[in-house]
Short mmCIF file of C-alpha atoms and ligand atoms in Angstrom, two decimals:
data_model
loop_
_atom_site.label_atom_id
_atom_site.label_comp_id
_atom_site.label_asym_id
_atom_site.label_seq_id
_atom_site.Cartn_x
_atom_site.Cartn_y
_atom_site.Cartn_z
CA UNK A 28 57.03 39.12 120.43
CA UNK A 29 58.86 38.20 123.64
CA UNK A 30 62.55 37.49 123.84
CA UNK A 31 64.08 35.09 126.28
CA UNK A 32 67.36 36.11 127.83
CA UNK A 33 69.65 34.47 130.42
CA UNK A 34 69.90 36.13 133.80
CA UNK A 35 72.53 35.64 136.40
CA UNK A 36 71.80 37.28 139.73
CA UNK A 37 75.47 37.45 140.79
CA UNK A 38 76.95 37.70 144.23
CA UNK A 39 76.92 40.18 147.07
CA UNK A 40 74.41 42.93 146.19
CA UNK A 41 73.76 41.24 142.87
CA UNK A 42 70.49 39.50 143.73
CA UNK A 43 69.12 42.63 145.49
CA UNK A 44 69.74 45.04 142.51
CA UNK A 45 68.73 42.37 139.91
CA UNK A 46 65.39 41.90 141.68
CA UNK A 47 64.81 45.67 141.75
CA UNK A 48 65.57 46.02 138.00
CA UNK A 49 63.37 43.06 137.05
CA UNK A 50 60.56 44.57 139.09
CA UNK A 51 60.76 47.81 137.14
CA UNK A 52 60.84 45.78 133.82
CA UNK A 53 57.74 43.96 134.92
CA UNK A 54 55.89 47.17 135.81
CA UNK A 55 56.64 48.42 132.31
CA UNK A 56 55.57 45.19 130.71
CA UNK A 57 58.91 44.70 129.08
CA UNK A 58 58.44 41.84 126.64
CA UNK A 59 61.21 39.60 128.09
CA UNK A 60 61.23 36.08 129.54
CA UNK A 61 64.08 34.98 131.80
CA UNK A 62 66.08 31.78 132.21
CA UNK A 63 68.07 32.12 135.37
CA UNK A 64 71.59 30.60 135.15
CA UNK A 65 73.98 29.37 137.77
CA UNK A 66 77.10 31.49 137.74
CA UNK A 67 79.29 33.09 140.39
CA UNK A 68 81.19 32.48 143.62
CA UNK A 69 79.17 29.58 144.95
CA UNK A 70 79.74 27.64 141.75
CA UNK A 71 83.46 28.23 141.98
CA UNK A 72 83.17 26.98 145.64
CA UNK A 73 81.25 23.93 144.40
CA UNK A 74 84.17 22.96 142.09
CA UNK A 75 83.21 24.48 138.70
CA UNK A 76 86.57 25.91 137.63
CA UNK A 77 84.94 28.48 135.26
CA UNK A 78 82.44 29.62 137.89
CA UNK A 79 79.39 28.40 135.96
CA UNK A 80 77.57 25.09 135.40
CA UNK A 81 77.56 23.44 132.00
CA UNK A 82 73.81 24.13 131.92
CA UNK A 83 74.40 27.83 132.38
CA UNK A 84 76.99 27.82 129.50
CA UNK A 85 74.52 26.00 127.31
CA UNK A 86 71.63 28.31 128.10
CA UNK A 87 73.67 31.45 127.49
CA UNK A 88 75.03 30.12 124.17
CA UNK A 89 71.46 29.15 123.15
CA UNK A 90 69.87 32.51 124.12
CA UNK A 91 72.70 34.81 123.09
CA UNK A 92 71.97 37.47 125.78
CA UNK A 93 73.22 37.47 129.33
CA UNK A 94 72.07 40.04 131.86
CA UNK A 95 74.26 39.64 134.88
CA UNK A 96 74.76 41.02 138.37
CA UNK A 97 78.28 41.52 139.65
CA UNK A 98 80.22 38.36 140.51
CA UNK A 99 83.04 37.60 142.86
CA UNK A 100 85.95 35.50 141.68
CA UNK A 101 87.69 33.68 144.57
CA UNK A 102 91.12 35.11 145.24
CA UNK A 103 94.30 33.07 145.54
CA UNK A 104 92.85 29.96 144.13
CA UNK A 105 94.45 30.35 140.70
CA UNK A 106 91.05 30.67 138.95
CA UNK A 107 90.54 33.41 136.30
CA UNK A 108 88.00 36.23 136.70
CA UNK A 109 84.62 34.97 135.62
CA UNK A 110 83.79 38.36 134.21
CA UNK A 111 86.84 38.64 132.01
CA UNK A 112 86.54 34.95 130.99
CA UNK A 113 82.90 35.43 129.94
CA UNK A 114 83.69 38.38 127.85
CA UNK A 115 86.66 36.56 126.15
CA UNK A 116 85.32 33.06 125.59
CA UNK A 117 82.06 34.38 124.05
CA UNK A 118 83.95 37.05 122.04
CA UNK A 119 82.13 40.11 123.18
CA UNK A 120 84.63 42.19 121.30
CA UNK A 121 83.07 45.67 121.91
CA UNK A 122 82.55 47.14 125.40
CA UNK A 123 80.16 50.04 125.22
CA UNK A 124 79.68 52.36 128.14
CA UNK A 125 77.39 55.33 127.97
CA UNK A 126 77.98 58.30 130.27
CA UNK A 127 75.52 61.09 130.74
CA UNK A 128 74.83 63.79 133.28
CA UNK A 129 72.11 62.64 135.53
CA UNK A 130 70.06 65.41 137.23
CA UNK A 131 70.08 64.74 140.98
CA UNK A 132 73.56 63.22 140.80
CA UNK A 133 75.82 66.18 141.67
CA UNK A 134 79.25 66.44 140.03
CA UNK A 135 81.72 69.19 139.45
CA UNK A 136 80.34 69.45 135.94
CA UNK A 137 76.68 69.44 136.88
CA UNK A 138 77.33 72.27 139.31
CA UNK A 139 79.07 74.16 136.50
CA UNK A 140 76.14 73.56 134.12
CA UNK A 141 78.23 71.53 131.72
CA UNK A 142 76.27 68.60 130.25
CA UNK A 143 78.04 65.31 129.54
CA UNK A 144 76.74 62.81 127.11
CA UNK A 145 79.39 60.57 125.62
CA UNK A 146 80.01 56.96 124.76
CA UNK A 147 83.22 54.90 125.16
CA UNK A 148 83.79 51.92 123.00
CA UNK A 149 86.57 49.83 124.27
CA UNK A 150 88.11 46.81 122.49
CA UNK A 151 87.38 43.93 124.83
CA UNK A 152 89.50 40.92 123.86
CA UNK A 153 93.01 41.89 122.81
CA UNK A 154 95.85 44.09 124.06
CA UNK A 155 97.57 43.09 127.33
CA UNK A 156 94.39 41.29 128.45
CA UNK A 157 95.67 38.20 126.74
CA UNK A 158 97.71 37.95 129.96
CA UNK A 159 100.77 36.61 128.12
CA UNK A 160 103.64 37.50 130.45
CA UNK A 161 106.97 35.97 131.23
CA UNK A 162 109.74 36.49 133.65
CA UNK A 163 112.83 36.52 131.23
CA UNK A 164 115.24 36.87 134.13
CA UNK A 165 114.63 37.15 137.84
CA UNK A 166 114.80 40.88 137.39
CA UNK A 167 112.89 41.38 134.13
CA UNK A 168 109.26 40.70 133.33
CA UNK A 169 107.79 41.23 129.92
CA UNK A 170 104.20 41.14 128.67
CA UNK A 171 102.86 40.70 125.19
CA UNK A 172 100.48 43.24 123.78
CA UNK A 173 98.42 41.76 121.02
CA UNK A 174 96.64 44.13 118.61
CA UNK A 175 95.30 42.45 115.49
CA UNK A 176 93.99 43.95 112.20
CA UNK A 177 90.71 41.98 112.10
CA UNK A 178 90.22 42.38 115.88
CA UNK A 179 90.56 46.13 115.59
CA UNK A 180 88.39 46.30 112.50
CA UNK A 181 85.63 44.48 114.27
CA UNK A 182 85.37 46.95 117.15
CA UNK A 183 86.06 50.06 115.15
CA UNK A 184 83.27 49.12 112.64
CA UNK A 185 80.96 48.54 115.60
CA UNK A 186 81.87 52.04 116.87
CA UNK A 187 81.03 53.74 113.56
CA UNK A 188 77.74 51.85 113.26
CA UNK A 189 76.85 52.80 116.88
CA UNK A 190 77.64 56.44 116.13
CA UNK A 191 75.41 56.41 113.10
CA UNK A 192 72.59 54.65 115.04
CA UNK A 193 72.72 57.17 117.81
CA UNK A 194 72.65 60.09 115.34
CA UNK A 195 75.98 61.34 116.57
CA UNK A 196 78.32 63.23 114.17
CA UNK A 197 81.73 62.46 115.51
CA UNK A 198 84.01 59.46 116.46
CA UNK A 199 87.41 59.99 117.98
CA UNK A 200 90.10 57.29 118.13
CA UNK A 201 92.19 57.42 121.27
CA UNK A 202 95.69 55.92 121.03
CA UNK A 203 99.39 56.16 121.86
CA UNK A 204 100.68 55.44 118.36
CA UNK A 205 103.49 57.95 118.77
CA UNK A 206 105.11 55.51 121.29
CA UNK A 207 103.54 52.14 120.37
CA UNK A 208 104.10 52.54 116.64
CA UNK A 209 103.17 49.04 115.54
CA UNK A 210 100.42 48.09 118.03
CA UNK A 211 98.59 51.32 118.47
CA UNK A 212 99.80 52.28 114.93
CA UNK A 213 97.87 49.33 113.63
CA UNK A 214 94.69 50.19 115.54
CA UNK A 215 95.00 53.82 114.18
CA UNK A 216 95.63 52.68 110.62
CA UNK A 217 92.56 50.46 110.67
CA UNK A 218 90.46 53.33 112.16
CA UNK A 219 91.49 55.62 109.29
CA UNK A 220 90.75 52.88 106.71
CA UNK A 221 87.28 52.05 108.16
CA UNK A 222 86.53 55.85 108.54
CA UNK A 223 86.53 56.13 104.70
CA UNK A 224 83.39 53.95 104.57
CA UNK A 225 81.57 56.46 106.90
CA UNK A 226 81.96 59.81 105.19
CA UNK A 227 78.92 61.16 107.13
CA UNK A 228 80.80 60.85 110.41
CA UNK A 229 83.74 63.18 111.32
CA UNK A 230 86.56 60.86 112.32
CA UNK A 231 89.53 62.16 114.15
CA UNK A 232 92.30 60.79 116.48
CA UNK A 233 93.91 61.96 119.68
CA UNK A 234 96.74 60.84 121.80
CA UNK A 235 95.37 59.17 124.99
CA UNK A 236 97.09 61.45 127.50
CA UNK A 237 95.80 64.57 125.67
CA UNK A 238 92.34 62.89 125.61
CA UNK A 239 92.40 62.39 129.38
CA UNK A 240 93.35 66.05 129.86
CA UNK A 241 90.51 67.22 127.59
CA UNK A 242 88.00 64.84 129.14
CA UNK A 243 88.46 66.37 132.54
CA UNK A 244 88.62 69.97 131.32
CA UNK A 245 86.10 69.94 128.40
CA UNK A 246 84.11 66.74 128.33
CA UNK A 247 81.38 68.29 126.32
CA UNK A 248 83.78 68.21 123.28
CA UNK A 249 83.25 64.46 122.81
CA UNK A 250 80.34 62.33 121.65
CA UNK A 251 82.01 58.88 121.08
CA UNK A 252 85.48 57.54 121.53
CA UNK A 253 86.96 54.20 120.49
CA UNK A 254 90.06 52.82 122.22
CA UNK A 255 92.16 49.71 122.67
CA UNK A 256 91.50 47.47 125.71
CA UNK A 257 93.73 48.80 128.45
CA UNK A 258 93.51 52.46 127.48
CA UNK A 259 89.71 52.02 127.22
CA UNK A 260 89.52 50.51 130.58
CA UNK A 261 91.18 53.44 132.26
CA UNK A 262 89.52 56.15 130.18
CA UNK A 263 86.07 54.64 130.76
CA UNK A 264 86.52 54.72 134.54
CA UNK A 265 87.72 58.26 134.25
CA UNK A 266 84.41 59.07 132.43
CA UNK A 267 82.48 57.25 135.19
CA UNK A 268 84.00 59.70 137.56
CA UNK A 269 82.85 62.58 135.43
CA UNK A 270 79.16 61.60 135.82
CA UNK A 271 79.15 60.59 139.42
CA UNK A 272 81.09 57.39 139.85
CA UNK A 273 80.75 53.66 139.30
CA UNK A 274 77.26 53.57 140.75
CA UNK A 275 76.08 55.22 137.54
CA UNK A 276 78.09 53.35 134.94
CA UNK A 277 76.44 50.79 132.76
CA UNK A 278 78.31 48.40 130.45
CA UNK A 279 77.39 46.43 127.43
CA UNK A 280 79.75 43.77 126.08
CA UNK A 281 78.68 43.21 122.49
CA UNK A 282 79.57 40.30 120.25
CA UNK A 283 78.09 38.92 117.01
CA UNK A 284 76.59 35.90 118.74
CA UNK A 285 76.52 36.64 122.46
CA UNK A 286 76.30 39.90 124.27
CA UNK A 287 76.55 40.58 128.04
CA UNK A 288 74.95 43.49 129.93
CA UNK A 289 76.13 44.31 133.49
CA UNK A 290 76.86 47.10 135.89
CA UNK A 291 80.51 48.23 136.08
CA UNK A 292 80.69 48.09 139.86
CA UNK A 293 81.42 44.98 141.88
CA UNK A 294 79.53 42.95 144.49
CA UNK A 295 79.91 45.60 147.23
CA UNK A 296 80.41 42.97 149.96
CA UNK A 297 80.43 45.77 152.62
CA UNK A 298 76.71 46.49 152.03
CA UNK A 299 75.50 43.15 150.68
CA UNK A 300 72.28 41.75 152.21
CA UNK A 301 71.26 45.12 153.76
CA UNK A 302 68.85 46.22 151.08
CA UNK A 303 70.61 49.52 150.60
CA UNK A 304 72.43 49.08 147.32
CA UNK A 305 71.88 51.47 144.46
CA UNK A 306 70.32 49.64 141.44
CA UNK A 307 70.88 52.56 139.01
CA UNK A 308 73.93 51.19 137.16
CA UNK A 309 72.28 47.77 136.61
CA UNK A 310 69.08 49.53 135.54
CA UNK A 311 71.02 51.68 133.00
CA UNK A 312 72.68 48.50 131.65
CA UNK A 313 69.29 46.89 131.40
CA UNK A 314 67.97 49.94 129.54
CA UNK A 315 70.80 49.62 126.95
CA UNK A 316 70.04 45.95 126.66
CA UNK A 317 66.42 46.84 125.84
CA UNK A 318 67.60 49.24 123.17
CA UNK A 319 69.96 46.61 121.82
CA UNK A 320 67.02 44.11 121.60
CA UNK A 321 64.94 46.68 119.72
CA UNK A 322 62.60 47.55 122.67
CA UNK A 323 63.41 51.23 122.49
CA UNK A 324 60.05 52.51 123.62
CA UNK A 325 60.29 50.44 126.85
CA UNK A 326 63.92 51.73 127.22
CA UNK A 327 62.87 55.34 126.77
CA UNK A 328 59.99 55.04 129.18
CA UNK A 329 62.11 53.44 131.88
CA UNK A 330 65.05 55.90 131.38
CA UNK A 331 62.75 58.90 131.52
CA UNK A 332 61.17 57.61 134.74
CA UNK A 333 64.63 57.02 136.19
CA UNK A 334 65.82 60.50 135.17
CA UNK A 335 62.64 62.04 136.64
CA UNK A 336 63.06 60.12 139.84
CA UNK A 337 66.67 61.19 140.26
CA UNK A 338 65.77 64.81 139.40
CA UNK A 339 63.25 64.76 142.25
CA UNK A 340 66.16 64.18 144.64
CA UNK A 341 65.22 60.55 145.35
CA UNK A 342 68.41 58.66 146.22
CA UNK A 343 69.93 55.63 147.82
CA UNK A 344 72.54 56.02 150.62
CA UNK A 345 75.58 56.21 148.34
CA UNK A 346 74.72 59.52 146.61
CA UNK A 347 72.54 62.59 146.67
CA UNK A 348 71.53 65.07 149.34
CA UNK A 349 72.72 63.74 152.65
CA UNK A 350 70.14 66.05 154.49
CA UNK A 351 67.23 64.11 152.99
CA UNK A 352 66.46 60.52 153.93
CA UNK A 353 67.83 57.87 151.56
CA UNK A 354 65.65 54.97 150.24
CA UNK A 355 66.56 51.25 150.19
CA UNK A 356 66.91 49.36 146.95
CA UNK A 357 63.32 48.19 146.72
CA UNK A 358 61.87 51.59 147.70
CA UNK A 359 64.06 53.25 145.09
CA UNK A 360 62.75 50.75 142.42
CA UNK A 361 59.17 51.49 143.58
CA UNK A 362 59.77 55.21 143.24
CA UNK A 363 60.91 54.60 139.63
CA UNK A 364 57.83 52.49 139.03
CA UNK A 365 55.60 55.21 140.42
CA UNK A 366 57.09 57.65 138.07
CA UNK A 367 56.63 55.61 134.89
CA UNK A 368 55.05 57.90 132.35
CA UNK A 369 56.78 61.07 133.72
CA UNK A 370 59.52 62.82 131.90
CA UNK A 371 62.44 64.83 133.20
CA UNK A 372 62.64 68.66 132.90
CA UNK A 373 64.78 68.60 129.85
CA UNK A 374 62.11 66.65 127.93
CA UNK A 375 63.76 63.28 128.38
CA UNK A 376 64.83 60.73 125.86
CA UNK A 377 62.92 59.42 122.91
CA UNK A 378 62.53 55.96 121.56
CA UNK A 379 65.08 55.41 118.77
CA UNK A 380 64.34 53.49 115.61
CA UNK A 381 64.43 49.78 116.27
CA UNK A 382 67.28 47.88 114.64
CA UNK A 383 67.66 44.28 113.88
CA UNK A 384 69.67 42.22 116.26
CA UNK A 385 72.19 39.91 114.73
CA UNK A 386 72.25 37.72 117.88
CA UNK A 387 71.92 33.99 117.22
CA UNK A 388 70.88 34.58 113.60
CA UNK A 389 72.74 31.40 112.67
CA UNK A 390 74.15 29.19 115.41
CA UNK A 391 77.80 28.47 114.69
CA UNK A 392 79.31 24.99 114.54
CA UNK A 393 82.99 25.74 114.25
CA UNK A 394 85.10 28.37 115.95
CA UNK A 395 85.23 31.53 113.84
CA UNK A 396 88.64 32.48 112.35
CA UNK A 397 89.28 36.13 111.92
CA UNK A 398 91.40 37.19 109.03
CA UNK A 399 91.58 40.15 106.72
CA UNK A 400 92.61 37.73 103.91
CA UNK A 401 95.04 40.33 102.66
CA UNK A 402 98.03 39.06 100.64
CA UNK A 403 101.17 40.96 101.18
CA UNK A 404 104.78 40.08 100.33
CA UNK A 405 106.77 39.10 103.43
CA UNK A 406 110.53 39.31 103.71
CA UNK A 407 112.64 37.93 106.58
CA UNK A 408 115.21 40.48 107.63
CA UNK A 409 116.85 39.10 110.78
CA UNK A 410 116.30 38.45 114.39
CA UNK A 411 116.29 39.93 117.88
CA UNK A 412 117.74 37.55 120.41
CA UNK A 413 116.95 38.43 124.02
CA UNK A 414 119.71 37.15 126.37
CA UNK A 415 120.47 37.33 130.09
CA UNK A 416 123.87 38.89 130.78
CA UNK A 417 125.52 41.16 133.26
CA UNK A 418 128.55 42.03 131.18
CA UNK A 419 129.14 45.45 129.48
CA UNK A 420 127.74 45.99 126.00
CA UNK A 421 131.15 45.89 124.27
CA UNK A 422 131.88 42.48 125.85
CA UNK A 423 128.46 41.18 124.85
CA UNK A 424 129.07 42.39 121.29
CA UNK A 425 132.20 40.23 121.08
CA UNK A 426 130.20 37.23 122.29
CA UNK A 427 127.51 37.95 119.69
CA UNK A 428 130.07 38.39 116.90
CA UNK A 429 131.59 35.06 117.92
CA UNK A 430 128.22 33.39 117.18
CA UNK A 431 128.34 34.71 113.63
CA UNK A 432 131.43 32.73 112.72
CA UNK A 433 129.04 29.94 111.44
CA UNK A 434 126.36 32.34 110.20
CA UNK A 435 128.06 34.48 107.63
CA UNK A 436 124.86 35.83 106.04
CA UNK A 437 124.28 38.11 108.99
CA UNK A 438 125.60 41.32 110.55
CA UNK A 439 125.43 42.25 114.21
CA UNK A 440 123.63 45.70 113.98
CA UNK A 441 122.63 46.72 117.49
CA UNK A 442 122.38 45.82 121.15
CA UNK A 443 119.84 47.50 123.32
CA UNK A 444 118.89 47.39 127.04
CA UNK A 445 115.30 48.14 128.04
CA UNK A 446 114.75 49.37 124.48
CA UNK A 447 117.57 51.84 124.44
CA UNK A 448 120.55 51.28 122.15
CA UNK A 449 123.79 50.62 124.08
CA UNK A 450 125.96 49.31 121.19
CA UNK A 451 127.55 50.29 118.78
CA UNK A 452 126.88 53.76 120.19
CA UNK A 453 125.05 54.84 123.36
CA UNK A 454 125.54 56.81 126.57
CA UNK A 455 127.54 55.81 129.58
CA UNK A 456 124.60 57.09 131.63
CA UNK A 457 122.14 54.47 130.36
CA UNK A 458 121.53 52.09 133.20
CA UNK A 459 121.64 48.42 132.41
CA UNK A 460 119.48 45.54 133.61
CA UNK A 461 120.45 41.90 133.14
CA UNK A 462 118.53 41.39 129.95
CA UNK A 463 119.75 42.57 126.53
CA UNK A 464 118.38 42.51 123.01
CA UNK A 465 120.90 41.58 120.36
CA UNK A 466 119.80 42.40 116.78
CA UNK A 467 121.15 40.52 113.75
CA UNK A 468 120.18 41.49 110.25
CA UNK A 469 120.83 39.77 106.93
CA UNK A 470 123.54 41.18 104.70
CA UNK A 471 122.16 43.19 101.77
CA UNK A 472 121.26 41.06 98.75
CA UNK A 473 121.06 37.76 100.68
CA UNK A 474 117.95 35.64 101.25
CA UNK A 475 117.80 33.91 104.60
CA UNK A 476 115.86 31.11 106.11
CA UNK A 477 114.27 30.75 109.49
CA UNK A 478 116.51 27.84 110.26
CA UNK A 479 119.67 29.93 109.84
CA UNK A 480 118.18 32.44 112.30
CA UNK A 481 117.46 29.84 114.87
CA UNK A 482 121.10 28.59 114.51
CA UNK A 483 122.34 32.03 115.54
CA UNK A 484 120.29 31.73 118.77
CA UNK A 485 121.56 28.21 119.28
CA UNK A 486 125.18 29.22 118.76
CA UNK A 487 124.69 32.21 121.02
CA UNK A 488 123.37 29.93 123.75
CA UNK A 489 126.79 28.25 124.00
CA UNK A 490 128.06 31.46 125.73
CA UNK A 491 125.00 33.22 127.13
CA UNK A 492 121.46 32.32 128.34
CA UNK A 493 118.96 33.01 125.54
CA UNK A 494 115.65 34.15 127.02
CA UNK A 495 113.62 34.61 123.86
CA UNK A 496 113.76 35.03 120.10
CA UNK A 497 111.76 37.43 117.93
CA UNK A 498 111.96 37.45 114.10
CA UNK A 499 112.36 40.67 112.13
CA UNK A 500 110.03 40.83 109.12
CA UNK A 501 108.97 43.29 106.49
CA UNK A 502 105.36 43.18 105.21
CA UNK A 503 104.47 44.70 101.89
CA UNK A 504 107.80 46.50 101.86
CA UNK A 505 107.06 48.07 105.24
CA UNK A 506 109.28 47.45 108.28
CA UNK A 507 107.49 45.14 110.74
CA UNK A 508 109.54 45.89 113.87
CA UNK A 509 110.57 48.95 115.83
CA UNK A 510 113.97 50.51 116.00
CA UNK A 511 115.66 50.97 119.37
CA UNK A 512 115.73 54.42 120.98
CA UNK A 513 118.89 56.07 119.81
CA UNK A 514 119.28 53.69 116.81
P1 NAI B 10 82.80 47.35 144.42
O1 NAI B 10 82.40 48.02 143.21
O2 NAI B 10 82.09 46.06 144.81
O3 NAI B 10 82.69 48.26 145.71
C1 NAI B 10 83.44 49.48 145.83
C2 NAI B 10 82.72 50.53 146.75
O4 NAI B 10 81.52 50.94 146.07
C3 NAI B 10 82.13 49.86 148.02
O5 NAI B 10 82.21 50.74 149.10
C4 NAI B 10 80.70 49.53 147.71
O6 NAI B 10 79.89 49.52 148.78
C5 NAI B 10 80.30 50.62 146.80
N1 NAI B 10 79.33 50.25 145.74
C6 NAI B 10 79.51 49.49 144.70
N2 NAI B 10 78.37 49.27 144.04
C7 NAI B 10 77.39 49.92 144.74
C8 NAI B 10 75.99 50.09 144.53
N3 NAI B 10 75.32 49.52 143.48
N4 NAI B 10 75.37 50.83 145.52
C9 NAI B 10 76.00 51.37 146.53
N5 NAI B 10 77.35 51.23 146.69
C10 NAI B 10 78.02 50.52 145.86
O7 NAI B 10 84.35 46.96 144.27
P2 NAI B 10 85.36 46.03 145.07
O8 NAI B 10 85.06 46.18 146.54
O9 NAI B 10 86.69 46.33 144.57
O10 NAI B 10 85.01 44.56 144.57
C11 NAI B 10 84.15 43.63 145.41
C12 NAI B 10 84.00 42.32 144.52
O11 NAI B 10 83.34 42.59 143.31
C13 NAI B 10 85.33 41.65 144.21
O12 NAI B 10 85.23 40.27 144.39
C14 NAI B 10 85.50 41.90 142.72
O13 NAI B 10 86.22 40.87 142.04
C15 NAI B 10 84.07 41.96 142.21
N6 NAI B 10 83.84 42.73 140.99
C16 NAI B 10 83.01 42.24 140.08
C17 NAI B 10 82.73 43.01 138.91
C18 NAI B 10 81.79 42.39 137.92
O14 NAI B 10 81.12 41.48 138.21
N7 NAI B 10 81.66 42.96 136.69
C19 NAI B 10 83.37 44.25 138.61
C20 NAI B 10 84.22 44.77 139.79
C21 NAI B 10 84.43 44.00 140.85
#
């Protein structure tokens, strides 16, 4: 049975590499039909603020799969990246990138005979990619990092399922929970909870800086790694470097209803239109799409032919042996087609068992709400009021205490600057910027209301500019905020 997918050619080298990949698919009789959709730079230029036509959006939402070339987002026009927007609006919560040694693509590791075969799963929606940032004072910018329990669970569960499907044995969670105790701490906590449901998989965790060091010194240690969005972004480009660069890096953005398959590289405007672009990354993305759709024998045949072709030293201008002539995009695709049926020296890859795709199983009518549904007791403890001030901490403490003359249920417990405690104790050497955090906590044995807390901020604003307010809460008896350094 054929599957219809949406295809967007993209900008720059996009149409050239897409044509090459679809030619290879055709030669292998891949059971796909295509609906081409209008997305990319020219649609921004034509006034579509999201970079796509309504028809394109409708088609993608109907078909559930988008295979796309790289796209350019116009700079300086205030429009958001079409690539990031597509991933977010369609909730493709897991970004999967498979990295493997490709014979014919020389790297430090291939020369040393160290094989690399690892997969990075990166959370694709949350973290700092919410782009929620504010200038609190002219000198101080802050950004919100959002990590949620259900959002983490979704991607971590996907990672465990992927590991099982691939027949891997291990999954590692990369994080920085030693510093970001509540955000990365939550991601790690969920990882450990979900791991209990997969006793057949060896689950472990590693601090992300240690992970980077180990990836560049002993990449063969790893099979699969799951990370939050920003750390995953950086670590996956690091892994692309291990196997030969972005020209060999495929990417799958997986969601429950819509999934997007694309190359990691951009539109390469410097070589666009010259017919010399390397289609390998888009082809590898197409191969993972075929596996995702359950066409694993087509995927294996095309992958084996690609591996064999690379192994023969066939290359485009951006890689390979410079002493042998390079092929253009179409000739490279033709070489892969001519090698269909051949397998690389290591025996190649095999077709995996097909698996049922969930895509578009039941079209949705309302937006989905993610919730763990957990019921835990909440207790309000106090408030952090962020203020702009240039005075010394002792003087600010007097101002803060003054605001408590109407709010007798609270104590002033701490003042910090850039996260480091500067009152009641601190070091004279701690440098100060013009934004402080003033922490008020309820007196023991009292119960407080949110309204009282807001009154503190209002009273404080009589004497000092309030920049923002953050409530202090306990959940299920556990403290739901961090202490200042030195507190
Ligand atoms: P780029 O990846 O387009 O180019 C970087 C360098 O790599 C260039 O020298 C280019 O010629 C080379 N290169 C990239 N892909 C190649 C291929 N397949 N074959 C041979 N050489 C290749 O990155 P850049 O220049 O930063 O971005 C250009 C445009 O692409 C920007 O408008 C950017 O927003 C967009 N972009 C789109 C992405 C997407 O659609 N997912 C991802 C990254 C960038």
